[in-house]
PDB file of C-alpha atoms and ligand atoms in Angstrom:
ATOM      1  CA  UNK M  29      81.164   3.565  18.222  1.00  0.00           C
ATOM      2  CA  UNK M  30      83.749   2.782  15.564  1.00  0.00           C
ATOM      3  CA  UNK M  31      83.082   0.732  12.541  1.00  0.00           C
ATOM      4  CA  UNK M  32      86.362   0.057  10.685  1.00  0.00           C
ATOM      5  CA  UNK M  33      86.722  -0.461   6.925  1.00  0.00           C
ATOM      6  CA  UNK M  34      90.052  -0.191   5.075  1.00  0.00           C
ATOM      7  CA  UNK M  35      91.462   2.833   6.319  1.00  0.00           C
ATOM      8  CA  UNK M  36      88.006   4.586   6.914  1.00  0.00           C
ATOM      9  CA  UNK M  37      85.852   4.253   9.888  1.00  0.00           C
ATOM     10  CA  UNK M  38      82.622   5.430  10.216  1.00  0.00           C
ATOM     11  CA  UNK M  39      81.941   7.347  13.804  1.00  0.00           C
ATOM     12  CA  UNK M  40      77.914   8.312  14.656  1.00  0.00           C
ATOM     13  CA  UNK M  41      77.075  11.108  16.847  1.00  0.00           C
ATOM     14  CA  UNK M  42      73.679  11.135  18.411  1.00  0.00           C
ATOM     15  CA  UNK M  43      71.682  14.402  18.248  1.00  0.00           C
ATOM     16  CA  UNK M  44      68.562  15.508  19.649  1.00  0.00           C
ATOM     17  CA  UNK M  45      65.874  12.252  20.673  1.00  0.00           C
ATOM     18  CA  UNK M  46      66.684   9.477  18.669  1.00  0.00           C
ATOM     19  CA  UNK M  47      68.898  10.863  15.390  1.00  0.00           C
ATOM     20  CA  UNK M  48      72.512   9.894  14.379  1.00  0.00           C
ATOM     21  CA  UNK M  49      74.868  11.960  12.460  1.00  0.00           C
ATOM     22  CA  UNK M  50      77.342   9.946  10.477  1.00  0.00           C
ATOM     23  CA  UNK M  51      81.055  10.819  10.135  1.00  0.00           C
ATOM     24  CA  UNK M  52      83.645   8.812   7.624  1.00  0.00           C
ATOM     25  CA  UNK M  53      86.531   9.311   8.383  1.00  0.00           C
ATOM     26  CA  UNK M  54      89.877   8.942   6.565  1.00  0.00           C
ATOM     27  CA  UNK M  55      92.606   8.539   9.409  1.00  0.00           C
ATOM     28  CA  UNK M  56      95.132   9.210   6.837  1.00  0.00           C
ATOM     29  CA  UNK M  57      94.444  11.836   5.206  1.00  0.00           C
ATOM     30  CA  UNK M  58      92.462  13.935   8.420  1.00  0.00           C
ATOM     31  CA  UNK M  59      89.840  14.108   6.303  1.00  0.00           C
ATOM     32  CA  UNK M  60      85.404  13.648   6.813  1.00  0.00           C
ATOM     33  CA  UNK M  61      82.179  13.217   4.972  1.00  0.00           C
ATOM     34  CA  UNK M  62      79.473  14.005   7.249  1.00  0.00           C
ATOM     35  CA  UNK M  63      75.811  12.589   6.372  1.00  0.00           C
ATOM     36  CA  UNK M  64      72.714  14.283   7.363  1.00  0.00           C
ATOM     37  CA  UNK M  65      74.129  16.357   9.792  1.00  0.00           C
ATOM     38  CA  UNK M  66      70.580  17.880  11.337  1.00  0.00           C
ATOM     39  CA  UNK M  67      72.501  20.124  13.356  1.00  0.00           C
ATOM     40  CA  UNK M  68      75.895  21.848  13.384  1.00  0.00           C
ATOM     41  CA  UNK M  69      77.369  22.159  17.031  1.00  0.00           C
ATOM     42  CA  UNK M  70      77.529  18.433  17.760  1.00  0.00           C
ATOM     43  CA  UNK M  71      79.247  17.922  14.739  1.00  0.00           C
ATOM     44  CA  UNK M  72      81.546  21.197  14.864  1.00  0.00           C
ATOM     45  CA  UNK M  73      82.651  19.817  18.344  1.00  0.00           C
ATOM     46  CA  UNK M  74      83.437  16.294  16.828  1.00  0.00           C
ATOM     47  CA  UNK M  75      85.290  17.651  13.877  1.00  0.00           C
ATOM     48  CA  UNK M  76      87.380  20.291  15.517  1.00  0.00           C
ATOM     49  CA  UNK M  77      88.401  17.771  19.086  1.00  0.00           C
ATOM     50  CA  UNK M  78      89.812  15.053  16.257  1.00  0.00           C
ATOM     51  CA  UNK M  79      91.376  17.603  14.014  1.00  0.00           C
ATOM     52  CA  UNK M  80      89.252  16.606  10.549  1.00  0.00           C
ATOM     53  CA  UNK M  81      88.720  18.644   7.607  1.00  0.00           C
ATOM     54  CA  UNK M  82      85.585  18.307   6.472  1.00  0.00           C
ATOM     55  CA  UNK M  83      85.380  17.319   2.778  1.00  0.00           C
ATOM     56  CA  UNK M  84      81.939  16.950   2.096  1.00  0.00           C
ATOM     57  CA  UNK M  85      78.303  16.512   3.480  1.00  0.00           C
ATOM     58  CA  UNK M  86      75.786  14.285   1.552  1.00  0.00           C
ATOM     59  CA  UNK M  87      72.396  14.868   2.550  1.00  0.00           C
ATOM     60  CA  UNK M  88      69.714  11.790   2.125  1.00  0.00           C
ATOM     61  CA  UNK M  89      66.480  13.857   1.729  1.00  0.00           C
ATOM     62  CA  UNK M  90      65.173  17.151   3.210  1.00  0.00           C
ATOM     63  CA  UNK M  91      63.700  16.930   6.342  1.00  0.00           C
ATOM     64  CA  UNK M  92      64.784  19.926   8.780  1.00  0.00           C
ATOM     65  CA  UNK M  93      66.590  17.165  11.081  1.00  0.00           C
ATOM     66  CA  UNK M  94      68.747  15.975   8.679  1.00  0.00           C
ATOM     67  CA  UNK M  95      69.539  19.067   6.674  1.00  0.00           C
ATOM     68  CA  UNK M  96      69.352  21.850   9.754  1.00  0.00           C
ATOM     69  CA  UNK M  97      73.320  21.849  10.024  1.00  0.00           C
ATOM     70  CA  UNK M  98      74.060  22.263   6.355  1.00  0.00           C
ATOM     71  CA  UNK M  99      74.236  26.056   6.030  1.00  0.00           C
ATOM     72  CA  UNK M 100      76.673  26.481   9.751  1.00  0.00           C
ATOM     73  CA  UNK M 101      78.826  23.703   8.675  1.00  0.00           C
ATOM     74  CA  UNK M 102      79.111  24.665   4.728  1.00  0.00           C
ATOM     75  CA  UNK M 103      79.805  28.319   6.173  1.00  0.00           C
ATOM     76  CA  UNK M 104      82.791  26.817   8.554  1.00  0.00           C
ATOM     77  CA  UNK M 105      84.544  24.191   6.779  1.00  0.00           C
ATOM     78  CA  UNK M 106      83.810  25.267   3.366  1.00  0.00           C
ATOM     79  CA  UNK M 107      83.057  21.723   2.359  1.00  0.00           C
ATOM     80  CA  UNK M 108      80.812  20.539  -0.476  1.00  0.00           C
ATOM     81  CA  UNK M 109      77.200  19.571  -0.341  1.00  0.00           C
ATOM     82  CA  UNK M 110      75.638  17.054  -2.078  1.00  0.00           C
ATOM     83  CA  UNK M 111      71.719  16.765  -2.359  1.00  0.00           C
ATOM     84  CA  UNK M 112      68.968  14.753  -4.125  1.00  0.00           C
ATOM     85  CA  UNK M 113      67.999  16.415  -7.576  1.00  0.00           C
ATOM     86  CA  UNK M 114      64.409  15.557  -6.369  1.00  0.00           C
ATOM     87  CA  UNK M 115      64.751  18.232  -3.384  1.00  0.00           C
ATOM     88  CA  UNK M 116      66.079  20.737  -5.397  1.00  0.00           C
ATOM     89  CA  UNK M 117      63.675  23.008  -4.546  1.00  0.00           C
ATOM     90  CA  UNK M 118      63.469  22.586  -0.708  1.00  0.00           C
ATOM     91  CA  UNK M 119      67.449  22.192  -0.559  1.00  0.00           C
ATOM     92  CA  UNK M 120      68.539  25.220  -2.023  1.00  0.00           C
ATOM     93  CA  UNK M 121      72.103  25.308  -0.547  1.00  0.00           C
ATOM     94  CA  UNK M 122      73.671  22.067  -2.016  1.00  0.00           C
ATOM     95  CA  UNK M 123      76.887  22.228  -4.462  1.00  0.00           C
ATOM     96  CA  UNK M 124      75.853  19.358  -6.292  1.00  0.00           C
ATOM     97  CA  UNK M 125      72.593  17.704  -7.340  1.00  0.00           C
ATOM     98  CA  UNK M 126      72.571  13.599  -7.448  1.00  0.00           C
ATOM     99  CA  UNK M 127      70.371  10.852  -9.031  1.00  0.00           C
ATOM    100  CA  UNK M 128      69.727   7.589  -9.416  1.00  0.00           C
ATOM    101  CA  UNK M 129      73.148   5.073 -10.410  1.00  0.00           C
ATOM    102  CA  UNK M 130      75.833   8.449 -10.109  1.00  0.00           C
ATOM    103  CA  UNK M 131      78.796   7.806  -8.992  1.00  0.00           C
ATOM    104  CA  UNK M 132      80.474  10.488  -6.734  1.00  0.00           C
ATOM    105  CA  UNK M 133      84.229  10.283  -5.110  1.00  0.00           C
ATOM    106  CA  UNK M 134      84.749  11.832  -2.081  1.00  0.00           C
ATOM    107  CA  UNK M 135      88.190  11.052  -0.094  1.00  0.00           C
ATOM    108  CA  UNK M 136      88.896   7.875  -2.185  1.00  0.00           C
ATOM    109  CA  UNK M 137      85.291   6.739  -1.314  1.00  0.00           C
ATOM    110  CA  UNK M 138      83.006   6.125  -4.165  1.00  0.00           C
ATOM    111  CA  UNK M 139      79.213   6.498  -3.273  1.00  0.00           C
ATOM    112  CA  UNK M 140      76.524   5.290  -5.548  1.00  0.00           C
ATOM    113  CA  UNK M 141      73.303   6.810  -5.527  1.00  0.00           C
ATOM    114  CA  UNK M 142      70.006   4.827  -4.784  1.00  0.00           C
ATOM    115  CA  UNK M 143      66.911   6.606  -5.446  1.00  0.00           C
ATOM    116  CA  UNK M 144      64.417   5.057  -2.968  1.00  0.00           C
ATOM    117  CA  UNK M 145      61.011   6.603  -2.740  1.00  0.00           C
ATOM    118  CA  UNK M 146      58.518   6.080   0.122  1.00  0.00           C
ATOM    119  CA  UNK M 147      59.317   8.249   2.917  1.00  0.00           C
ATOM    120  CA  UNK M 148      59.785  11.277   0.756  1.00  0.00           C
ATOM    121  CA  UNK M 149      59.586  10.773  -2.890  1.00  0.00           C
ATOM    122  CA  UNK M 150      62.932  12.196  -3.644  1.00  0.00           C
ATOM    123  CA  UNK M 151      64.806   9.924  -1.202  1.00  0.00           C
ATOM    124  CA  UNK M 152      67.928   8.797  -1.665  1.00  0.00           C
ATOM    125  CA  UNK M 153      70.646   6.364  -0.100  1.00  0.00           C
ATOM    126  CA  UNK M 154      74.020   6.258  -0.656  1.00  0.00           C
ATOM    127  CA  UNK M 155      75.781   2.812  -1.114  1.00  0.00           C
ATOM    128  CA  UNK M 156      79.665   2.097  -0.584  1.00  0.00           C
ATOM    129  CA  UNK M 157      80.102  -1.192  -2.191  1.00  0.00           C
ATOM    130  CA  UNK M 158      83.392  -1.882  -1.462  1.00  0.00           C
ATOM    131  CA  UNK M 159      83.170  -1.301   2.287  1.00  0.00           C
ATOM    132  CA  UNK M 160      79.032  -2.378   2.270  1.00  0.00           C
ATOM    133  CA  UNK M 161      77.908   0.355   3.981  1.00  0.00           C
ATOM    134  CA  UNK M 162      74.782   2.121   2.992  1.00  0.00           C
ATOM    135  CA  UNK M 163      73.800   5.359   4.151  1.00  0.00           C
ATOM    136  CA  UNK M 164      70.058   4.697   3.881  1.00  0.00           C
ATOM    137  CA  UNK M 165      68.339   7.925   5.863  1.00  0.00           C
ATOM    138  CA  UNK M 166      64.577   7.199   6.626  1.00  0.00           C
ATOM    139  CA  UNK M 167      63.827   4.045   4.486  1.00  0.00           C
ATOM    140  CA  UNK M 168      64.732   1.376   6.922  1.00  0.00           C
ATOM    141  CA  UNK M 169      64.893   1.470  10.688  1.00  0.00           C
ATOM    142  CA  UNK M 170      65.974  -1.411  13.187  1.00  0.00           C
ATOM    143  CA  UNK M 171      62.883  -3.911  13.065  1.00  0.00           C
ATOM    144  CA  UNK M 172      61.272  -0.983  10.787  1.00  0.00           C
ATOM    145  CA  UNK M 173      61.058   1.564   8.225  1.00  0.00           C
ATOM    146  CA  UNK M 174      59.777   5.132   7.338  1.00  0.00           C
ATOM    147  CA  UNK M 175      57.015   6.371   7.397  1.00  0.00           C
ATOM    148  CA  UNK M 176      54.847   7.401   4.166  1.00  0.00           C
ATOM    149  CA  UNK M 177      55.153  11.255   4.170  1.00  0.00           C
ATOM    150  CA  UNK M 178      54.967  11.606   0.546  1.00  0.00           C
ATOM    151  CA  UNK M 179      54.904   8.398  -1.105  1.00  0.00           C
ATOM    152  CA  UNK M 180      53.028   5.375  -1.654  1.00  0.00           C
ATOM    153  CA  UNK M 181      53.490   1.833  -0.043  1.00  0.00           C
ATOM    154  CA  UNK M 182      54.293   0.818  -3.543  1.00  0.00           C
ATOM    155  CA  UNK M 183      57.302   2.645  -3.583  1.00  0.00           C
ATOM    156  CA  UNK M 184      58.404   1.770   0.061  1.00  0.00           C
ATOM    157  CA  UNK M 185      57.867  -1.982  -0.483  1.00  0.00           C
ATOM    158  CA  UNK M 186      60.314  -1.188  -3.768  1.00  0.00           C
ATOM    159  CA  UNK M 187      62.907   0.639  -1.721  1.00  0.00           C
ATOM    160  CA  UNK M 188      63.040  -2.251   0.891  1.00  0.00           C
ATOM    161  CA  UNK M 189      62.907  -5.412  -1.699  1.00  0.00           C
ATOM    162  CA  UNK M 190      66.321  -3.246  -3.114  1.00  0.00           C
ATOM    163  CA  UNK M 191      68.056  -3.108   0.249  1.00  0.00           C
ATOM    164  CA  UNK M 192      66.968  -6.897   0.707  1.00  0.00           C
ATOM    165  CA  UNK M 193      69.324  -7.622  -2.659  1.00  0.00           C
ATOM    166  CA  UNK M 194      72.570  -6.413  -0.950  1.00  0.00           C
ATOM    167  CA  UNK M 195      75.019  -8.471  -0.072  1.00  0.00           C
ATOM    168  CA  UNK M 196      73.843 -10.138   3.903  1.00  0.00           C
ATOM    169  CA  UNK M 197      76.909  -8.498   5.934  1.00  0.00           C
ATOM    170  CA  UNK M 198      76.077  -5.096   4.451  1.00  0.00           C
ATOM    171  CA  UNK M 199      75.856  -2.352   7.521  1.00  0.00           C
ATOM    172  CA  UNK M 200      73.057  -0.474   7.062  1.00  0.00           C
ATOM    173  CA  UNK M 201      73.422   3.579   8.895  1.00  0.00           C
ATOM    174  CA  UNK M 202      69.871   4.670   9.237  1.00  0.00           C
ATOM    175  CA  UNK M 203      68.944   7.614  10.472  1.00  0.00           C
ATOM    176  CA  UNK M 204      66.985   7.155  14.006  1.00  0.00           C
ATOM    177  CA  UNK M 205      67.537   4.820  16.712  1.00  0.00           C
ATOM    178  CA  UNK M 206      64.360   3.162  16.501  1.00  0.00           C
ATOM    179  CA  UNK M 207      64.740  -0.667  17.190  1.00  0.00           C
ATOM    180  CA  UNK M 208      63.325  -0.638  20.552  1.00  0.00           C
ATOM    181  CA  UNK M 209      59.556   0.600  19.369  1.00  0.00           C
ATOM    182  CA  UNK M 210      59.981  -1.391  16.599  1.00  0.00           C
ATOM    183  CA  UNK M 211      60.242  -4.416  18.611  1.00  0.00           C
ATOM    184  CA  UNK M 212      57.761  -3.552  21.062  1.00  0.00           C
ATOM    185  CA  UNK M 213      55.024  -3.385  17.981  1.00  0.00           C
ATOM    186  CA  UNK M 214      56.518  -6.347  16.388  1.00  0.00           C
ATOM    187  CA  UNK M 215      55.890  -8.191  19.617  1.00  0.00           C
ATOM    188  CA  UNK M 216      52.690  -6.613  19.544  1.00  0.00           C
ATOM    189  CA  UNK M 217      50.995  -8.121  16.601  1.00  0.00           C
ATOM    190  CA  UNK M 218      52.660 -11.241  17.185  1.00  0.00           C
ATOM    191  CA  UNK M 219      51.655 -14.691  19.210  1.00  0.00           C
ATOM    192  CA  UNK M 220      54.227 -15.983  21.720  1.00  0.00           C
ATOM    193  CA  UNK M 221      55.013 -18.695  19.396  1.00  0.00           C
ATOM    194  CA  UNK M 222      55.124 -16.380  16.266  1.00  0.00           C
ATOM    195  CA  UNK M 223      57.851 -14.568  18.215  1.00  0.00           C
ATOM    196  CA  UNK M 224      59.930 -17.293  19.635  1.00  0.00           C
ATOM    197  CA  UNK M 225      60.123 -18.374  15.559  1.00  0.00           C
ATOM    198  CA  UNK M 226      61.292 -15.249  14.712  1.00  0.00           C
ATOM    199  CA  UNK M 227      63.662 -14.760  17.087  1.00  0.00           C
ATOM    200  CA  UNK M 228      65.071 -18.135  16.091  1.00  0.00           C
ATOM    201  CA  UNK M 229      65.293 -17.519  12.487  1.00  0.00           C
ATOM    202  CA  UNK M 230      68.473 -15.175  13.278  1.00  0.00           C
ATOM    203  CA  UNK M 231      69.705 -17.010  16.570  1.00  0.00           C
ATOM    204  CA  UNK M 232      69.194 -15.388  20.153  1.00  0.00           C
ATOM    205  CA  UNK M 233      72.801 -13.685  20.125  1.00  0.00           C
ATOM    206  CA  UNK M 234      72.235 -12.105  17.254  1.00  0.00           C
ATOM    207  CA  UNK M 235      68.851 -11.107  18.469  1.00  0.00           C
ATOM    208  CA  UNK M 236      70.066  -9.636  21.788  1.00  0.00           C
ATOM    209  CA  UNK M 237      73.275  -8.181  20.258  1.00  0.00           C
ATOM    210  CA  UNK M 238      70.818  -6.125  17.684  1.00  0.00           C
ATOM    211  CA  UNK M 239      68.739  -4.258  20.174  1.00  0.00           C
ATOM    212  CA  UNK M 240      71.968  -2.699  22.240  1.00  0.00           C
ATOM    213  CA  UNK M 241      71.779   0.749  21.754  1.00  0.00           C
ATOM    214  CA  UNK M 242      73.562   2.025  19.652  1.00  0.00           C
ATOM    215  CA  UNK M 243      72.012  -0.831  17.241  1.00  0.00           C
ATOM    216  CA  UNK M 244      73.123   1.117  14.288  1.00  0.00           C
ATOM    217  CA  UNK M 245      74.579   0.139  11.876  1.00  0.00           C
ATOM    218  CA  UNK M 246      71.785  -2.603  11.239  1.00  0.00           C
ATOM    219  CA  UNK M 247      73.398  -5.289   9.897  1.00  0.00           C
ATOM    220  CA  UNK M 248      71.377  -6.534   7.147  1.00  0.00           C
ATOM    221  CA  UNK M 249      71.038 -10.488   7.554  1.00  0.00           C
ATOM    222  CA  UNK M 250      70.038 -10.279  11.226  1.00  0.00           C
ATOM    223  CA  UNK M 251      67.054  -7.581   9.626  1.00  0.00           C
ATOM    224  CA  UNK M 252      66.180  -9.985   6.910  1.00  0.00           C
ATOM    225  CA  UNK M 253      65.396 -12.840   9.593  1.00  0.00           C
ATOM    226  CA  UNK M 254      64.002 -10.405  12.193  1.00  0.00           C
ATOM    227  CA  UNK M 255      62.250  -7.371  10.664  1.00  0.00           C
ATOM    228  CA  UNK M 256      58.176  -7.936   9.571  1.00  0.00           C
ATOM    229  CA  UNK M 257      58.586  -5.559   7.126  1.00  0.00           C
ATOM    230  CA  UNK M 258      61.267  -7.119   5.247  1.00  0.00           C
ATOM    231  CA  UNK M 259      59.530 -10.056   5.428  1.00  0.00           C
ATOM    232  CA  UNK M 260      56.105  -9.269   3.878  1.00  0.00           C
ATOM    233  CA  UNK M 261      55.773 -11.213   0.929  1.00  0.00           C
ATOM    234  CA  UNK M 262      53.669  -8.250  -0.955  1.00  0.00           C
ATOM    235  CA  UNK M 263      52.216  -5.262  -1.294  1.00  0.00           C
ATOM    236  CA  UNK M 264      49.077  -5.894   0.357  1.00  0.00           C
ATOM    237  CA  UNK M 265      50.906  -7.707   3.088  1.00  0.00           C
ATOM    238  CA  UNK M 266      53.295  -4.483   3.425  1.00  0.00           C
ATOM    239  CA  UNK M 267      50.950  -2.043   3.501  1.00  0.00           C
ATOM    240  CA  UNK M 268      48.743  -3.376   5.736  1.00  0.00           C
ATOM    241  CA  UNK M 269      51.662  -3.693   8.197  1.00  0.00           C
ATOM    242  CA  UNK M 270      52.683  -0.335   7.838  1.00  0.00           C
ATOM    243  CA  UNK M 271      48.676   0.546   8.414  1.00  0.00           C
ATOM    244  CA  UNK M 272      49.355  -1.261  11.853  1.00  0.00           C
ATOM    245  CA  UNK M 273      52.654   0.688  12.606  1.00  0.00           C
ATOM    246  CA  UNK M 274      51.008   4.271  11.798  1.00  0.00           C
ATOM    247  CA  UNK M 275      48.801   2.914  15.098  1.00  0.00           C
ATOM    248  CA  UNK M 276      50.897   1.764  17.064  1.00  0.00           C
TER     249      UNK M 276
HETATM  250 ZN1   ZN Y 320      62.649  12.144   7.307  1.00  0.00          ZN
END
């Protein structure tokens, strides 16, 4: 799956049951940033068969599947790894530590850094402006987001209301391929009726042509219009909807 920007296209690999590695690549230059690479053959394999240096690997937060690849890869393709200050202590092998608003330039990209607390609370997501594509780990999911591992709903219901400000034809990489259960809950705690409207907020093509698998990258206007959660209109509403999903 190939999503094209300038001259950079973003490639996902699928590793163990549900998790996507990302790849940018620059076609001109041979060149890759890898994100959350939670293992390193799958990704070894991909950069070696199309010939790409790797430049660097950002890293979103520090669960072991998206940081279990770091250490093989960094040791290969001596590339640079960039981590969330908040996890300095669990990520102990990153180059660089990143917060909130820095700027960082990899390959002619420039990535912004979005703190967003909720599924761990040092959590961050990396934003591309000019191609609007964000890198967003665990804090959003097709139809979904994270769960609370270490943060409070406060904080999740924060993180989401910021993804809900960017611009509507931003592509949103999460981390797990998810949209399926999420849609099998959402239908769950809705009517018939309740559904139907929902489904016809973002039209039924856009509907059907979100849950193909891969149905990553999100795009965000069809998740505005279709996703419970980023509908909720407040805390209590989004809590108590993430209550439900923990059950489900
Ligand atoms: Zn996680």
């Amino acid at each position: 799956m190939i999503q094209s920007g300038k001259t950079m296209n973003c490639e996902l690999i699928p590793i163990f049951d549900d998790n996507y590695v990302f790849v940018i690549i620059d076609d001109d230059h041979q060149c890759a940033v890898v994100i959350d690479p939670g293992e390193a053959s799958a990704v070894t394999k991909f950069l070696l068969e199309k010939k790409l240096k790797l430049s660097a690997i950002l890293l979103t937060h520090h669960h072991h599947d998206h940081i279990g690849g770091v250490e093989e890869l960094k040791n290969k393709f001596a590339c640079e790894v960039y981590a969330p200050l908040k996890n300095k202590n669990q990520i102990s092998n990153a180059n660089y530590y990143v917060a909130e608003a820095q700027r960082i330039t990899i390959n002619q990209l420039t990535f912004e850094v979005k703190e967003l607390p909720g599924h761990t609370l040092g959590h961050v997501a990396y934003w591309l402006e000019k191609q609007a594509w964000l890198f967003s780990g665990d804090v959003i999911f097709g139809l979904g987001c994270g769960r609370l591992f270490e943060g409070v709903p406060a904080q999740m219901f924060e993180s989401l209301s910021w993804i809900k400000t960017l611009p509507a034809e931003t592509k949103i990489f999460c981390t797990h391929e998810y949209t399926q259960t999420n849609l099998e809950f959402t239908k769950s705690i809705l009517t018939k009726a309740e559904f139907a409207d929902l489904v016809s907020l973002a039209d039924l093509k856009k509907y059907e042509d979100s849950l193909k698998i891969p149905s990553v990258p999100l795009l965000l206007s069809t998740q505005r219009n279709l996703s419970l959660f980023l509908q909720t209109k407040n805390l209590e509403q989004f809590t108590k909807l993430r209550q439900l999903r923990n059950q489900f």
